[in-house]
Short mmCIF file of C-alpha atoms in Angstrom, two decimals:
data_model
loop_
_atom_site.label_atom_id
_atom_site.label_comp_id
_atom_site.label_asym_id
_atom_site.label_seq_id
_atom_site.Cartn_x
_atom_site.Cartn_y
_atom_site.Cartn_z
CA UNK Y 1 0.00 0.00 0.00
CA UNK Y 2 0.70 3.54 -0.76
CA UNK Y 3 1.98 6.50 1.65
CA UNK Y 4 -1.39 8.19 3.02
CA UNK Y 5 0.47 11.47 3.83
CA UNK Y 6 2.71 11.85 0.89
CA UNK Y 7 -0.56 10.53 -1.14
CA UNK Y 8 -2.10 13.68 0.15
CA UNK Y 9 0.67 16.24 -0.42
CA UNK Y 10 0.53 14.71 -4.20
CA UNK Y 11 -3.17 15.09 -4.33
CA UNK Y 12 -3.98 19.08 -3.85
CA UNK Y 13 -4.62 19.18 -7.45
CA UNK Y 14 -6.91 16.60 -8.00
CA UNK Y 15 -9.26 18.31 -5.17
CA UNK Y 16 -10.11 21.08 -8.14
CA UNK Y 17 -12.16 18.11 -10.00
CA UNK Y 18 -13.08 15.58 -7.70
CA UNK Y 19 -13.35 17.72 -4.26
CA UNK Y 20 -11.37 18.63 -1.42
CA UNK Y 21 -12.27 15.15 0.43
CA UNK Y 22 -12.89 12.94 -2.40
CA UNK Y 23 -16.62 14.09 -3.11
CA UNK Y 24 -16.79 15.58 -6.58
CA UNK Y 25 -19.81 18.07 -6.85
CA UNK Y 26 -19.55 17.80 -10.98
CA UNK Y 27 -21.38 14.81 -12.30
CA UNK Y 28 -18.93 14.53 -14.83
CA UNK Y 29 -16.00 13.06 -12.09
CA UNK Y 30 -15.86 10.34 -10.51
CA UNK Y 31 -16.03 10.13 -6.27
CA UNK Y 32 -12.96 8.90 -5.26
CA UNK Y 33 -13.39 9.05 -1.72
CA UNK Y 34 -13.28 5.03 -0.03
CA UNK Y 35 -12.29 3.82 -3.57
CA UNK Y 36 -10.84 0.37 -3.64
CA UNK Y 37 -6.36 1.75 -3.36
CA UNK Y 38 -6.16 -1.48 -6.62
CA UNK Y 39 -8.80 -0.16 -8.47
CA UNK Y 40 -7.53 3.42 -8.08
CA UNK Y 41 -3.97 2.57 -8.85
CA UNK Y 42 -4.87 -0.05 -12.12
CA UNK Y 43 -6.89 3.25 -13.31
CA UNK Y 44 -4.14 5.72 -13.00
CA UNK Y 45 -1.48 3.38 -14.75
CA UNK Y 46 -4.26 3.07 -17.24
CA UNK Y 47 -5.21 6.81 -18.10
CA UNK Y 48 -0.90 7.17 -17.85
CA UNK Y 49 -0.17 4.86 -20.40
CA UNK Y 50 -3.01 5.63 -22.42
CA UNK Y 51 -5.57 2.76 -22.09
CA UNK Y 52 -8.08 5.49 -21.15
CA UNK Y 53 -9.23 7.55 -24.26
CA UNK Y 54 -13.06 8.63 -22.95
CA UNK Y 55 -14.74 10.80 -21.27
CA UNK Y 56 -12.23 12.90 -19.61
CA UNK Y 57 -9.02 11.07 -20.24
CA UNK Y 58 -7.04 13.47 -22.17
CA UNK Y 59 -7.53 15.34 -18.86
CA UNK Y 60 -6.25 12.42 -16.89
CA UNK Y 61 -3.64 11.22 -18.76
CA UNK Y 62 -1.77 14.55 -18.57
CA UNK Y 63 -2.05 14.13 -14.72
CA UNK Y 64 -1.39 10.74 -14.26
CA UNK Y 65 1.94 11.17 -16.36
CA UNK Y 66 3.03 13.97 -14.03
CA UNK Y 67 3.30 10.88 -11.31
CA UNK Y 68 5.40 8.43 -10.55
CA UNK Y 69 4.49 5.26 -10.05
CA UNK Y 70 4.96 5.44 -6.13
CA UNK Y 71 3.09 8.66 -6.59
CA UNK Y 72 0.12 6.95 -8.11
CA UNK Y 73 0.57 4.44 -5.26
CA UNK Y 74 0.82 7.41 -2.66
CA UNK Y 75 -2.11 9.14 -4.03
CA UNK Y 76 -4.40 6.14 -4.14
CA UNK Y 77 -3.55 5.01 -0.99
CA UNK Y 78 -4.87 8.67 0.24
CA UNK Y 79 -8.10 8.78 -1.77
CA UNK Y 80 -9.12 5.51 -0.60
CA UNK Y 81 -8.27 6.24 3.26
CA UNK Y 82 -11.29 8.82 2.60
CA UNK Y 83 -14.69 8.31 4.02
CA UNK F 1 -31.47 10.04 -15.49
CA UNK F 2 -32.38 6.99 -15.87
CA UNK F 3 -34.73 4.24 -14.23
CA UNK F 4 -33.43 2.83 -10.75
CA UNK F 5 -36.06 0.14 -10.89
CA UNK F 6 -35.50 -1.49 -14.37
CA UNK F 7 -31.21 -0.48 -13.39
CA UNK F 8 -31.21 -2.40 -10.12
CA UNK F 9 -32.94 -5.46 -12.98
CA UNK F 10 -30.36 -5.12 -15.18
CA UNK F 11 -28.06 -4.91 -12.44
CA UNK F 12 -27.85 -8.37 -10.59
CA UNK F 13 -24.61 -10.09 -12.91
CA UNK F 14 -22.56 -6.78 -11.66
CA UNK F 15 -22.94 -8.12 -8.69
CA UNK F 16 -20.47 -10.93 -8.82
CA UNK F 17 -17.45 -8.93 -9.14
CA UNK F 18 -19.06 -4.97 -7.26
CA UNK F 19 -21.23 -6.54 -4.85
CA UNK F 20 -24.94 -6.48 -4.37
CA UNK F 21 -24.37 -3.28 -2.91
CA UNK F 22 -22.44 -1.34 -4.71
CA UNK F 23 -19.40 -1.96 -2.63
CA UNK F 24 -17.10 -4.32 -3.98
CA UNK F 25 -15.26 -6.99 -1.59
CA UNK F 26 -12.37 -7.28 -3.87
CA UNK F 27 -9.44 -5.27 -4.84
CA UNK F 28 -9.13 -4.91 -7.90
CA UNK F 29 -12.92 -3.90 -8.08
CA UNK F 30 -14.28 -0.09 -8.15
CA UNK F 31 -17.19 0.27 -5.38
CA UNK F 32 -20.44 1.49 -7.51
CA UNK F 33 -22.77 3.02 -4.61
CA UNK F 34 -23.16 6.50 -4.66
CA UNK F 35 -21.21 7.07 -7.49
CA UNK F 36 -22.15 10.47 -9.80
CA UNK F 37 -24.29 8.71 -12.39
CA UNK F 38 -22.89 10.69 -15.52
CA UNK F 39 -19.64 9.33 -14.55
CA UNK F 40 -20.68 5.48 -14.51
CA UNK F 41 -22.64 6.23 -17.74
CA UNK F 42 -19.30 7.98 -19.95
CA UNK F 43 -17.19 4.64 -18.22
CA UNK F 44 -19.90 2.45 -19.30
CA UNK F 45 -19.81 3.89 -22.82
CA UNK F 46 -16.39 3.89 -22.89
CA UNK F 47 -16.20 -0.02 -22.27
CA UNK F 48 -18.49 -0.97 -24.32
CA UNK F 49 -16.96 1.30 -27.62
CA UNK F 50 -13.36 -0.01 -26.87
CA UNK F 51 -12.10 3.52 -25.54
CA UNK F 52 -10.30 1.14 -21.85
CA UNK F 53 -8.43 -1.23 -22.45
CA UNK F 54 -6.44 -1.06 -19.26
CA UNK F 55 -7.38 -3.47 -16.37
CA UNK F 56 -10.73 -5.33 -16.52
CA UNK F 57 -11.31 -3.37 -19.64
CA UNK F 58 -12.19 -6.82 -21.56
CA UNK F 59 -14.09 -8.16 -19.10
CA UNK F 60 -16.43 -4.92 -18.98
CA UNK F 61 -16.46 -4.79 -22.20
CA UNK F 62 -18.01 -7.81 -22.76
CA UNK F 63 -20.71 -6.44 -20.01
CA UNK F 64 -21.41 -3.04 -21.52
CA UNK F 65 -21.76 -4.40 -25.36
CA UNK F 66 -24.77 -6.41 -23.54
CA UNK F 67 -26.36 -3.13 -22.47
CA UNK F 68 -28.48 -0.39 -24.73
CA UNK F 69 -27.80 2.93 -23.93
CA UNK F 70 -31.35 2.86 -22.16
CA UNK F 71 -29.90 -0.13 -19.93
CA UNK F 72 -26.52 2.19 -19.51
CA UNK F 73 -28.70 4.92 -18.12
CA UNK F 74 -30.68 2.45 -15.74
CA UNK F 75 -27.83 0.84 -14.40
CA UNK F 76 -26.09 4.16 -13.69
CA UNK F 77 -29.14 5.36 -11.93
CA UNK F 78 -29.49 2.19 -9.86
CA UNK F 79 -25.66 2.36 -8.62
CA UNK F 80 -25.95 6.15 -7.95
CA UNK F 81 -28.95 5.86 -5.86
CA UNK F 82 -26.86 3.60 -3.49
CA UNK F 83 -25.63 5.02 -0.29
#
């Protein structure tokens, strides 16, 4: 598992999508708040290396390729700590 | 949005792998309940016209080329209405 507390130093710029705990209020994004850490983390790698093209993708590939893969780890590990 | 009765119908061989809640019980598995309902509705349509292939992207797939988009919106609505 991922680093809670680096996870959410990484994550301040996700909040402007899918809100400040997790909760998006645009039905567009996803919750991520309580997510499964795997799922989160498989998704990431995914939008990062392109297996994503919907939706909002080309948004979430340019994030997920500004992380690292302990990053992605860190991050998800944070999201899904959420309630 | 779409019809949370004839969703939660369509609904019942999700719940092998996201639980007949909406929360999943494994890993690798996204939780559904209370998720924004646009969101599950672009990932649905995104499985089903090839646009993941990352992950369980060919198991979904399979899943969402079973659904109409009228069965896309049910389903979405079902999950959503979860708590």
């Amino acid at each position: 598992g991922g680093d809670i507390a680096a996870g959410k130093a990484k994550a301040a710029v996700c909040a402007a999508c899918h809100g400040a705990a997790g909760i998006s209020i645009v039905p567009m994004y996803p919750n991520l708040a309580g997510q499964k850490e795997m799922y989160l983390v498989n998704a990431l790698k995914a939008y990062k290396t392109g297996q994503r093209t919907g939706g909002m993708a080309p948004i979430m590939a340019g994030q997920a390729m500004a992380l690292s893969d302990a990053d992605i780890n860190n991050v998800a590990a944070y999201f899904s700590s959420l309630k």
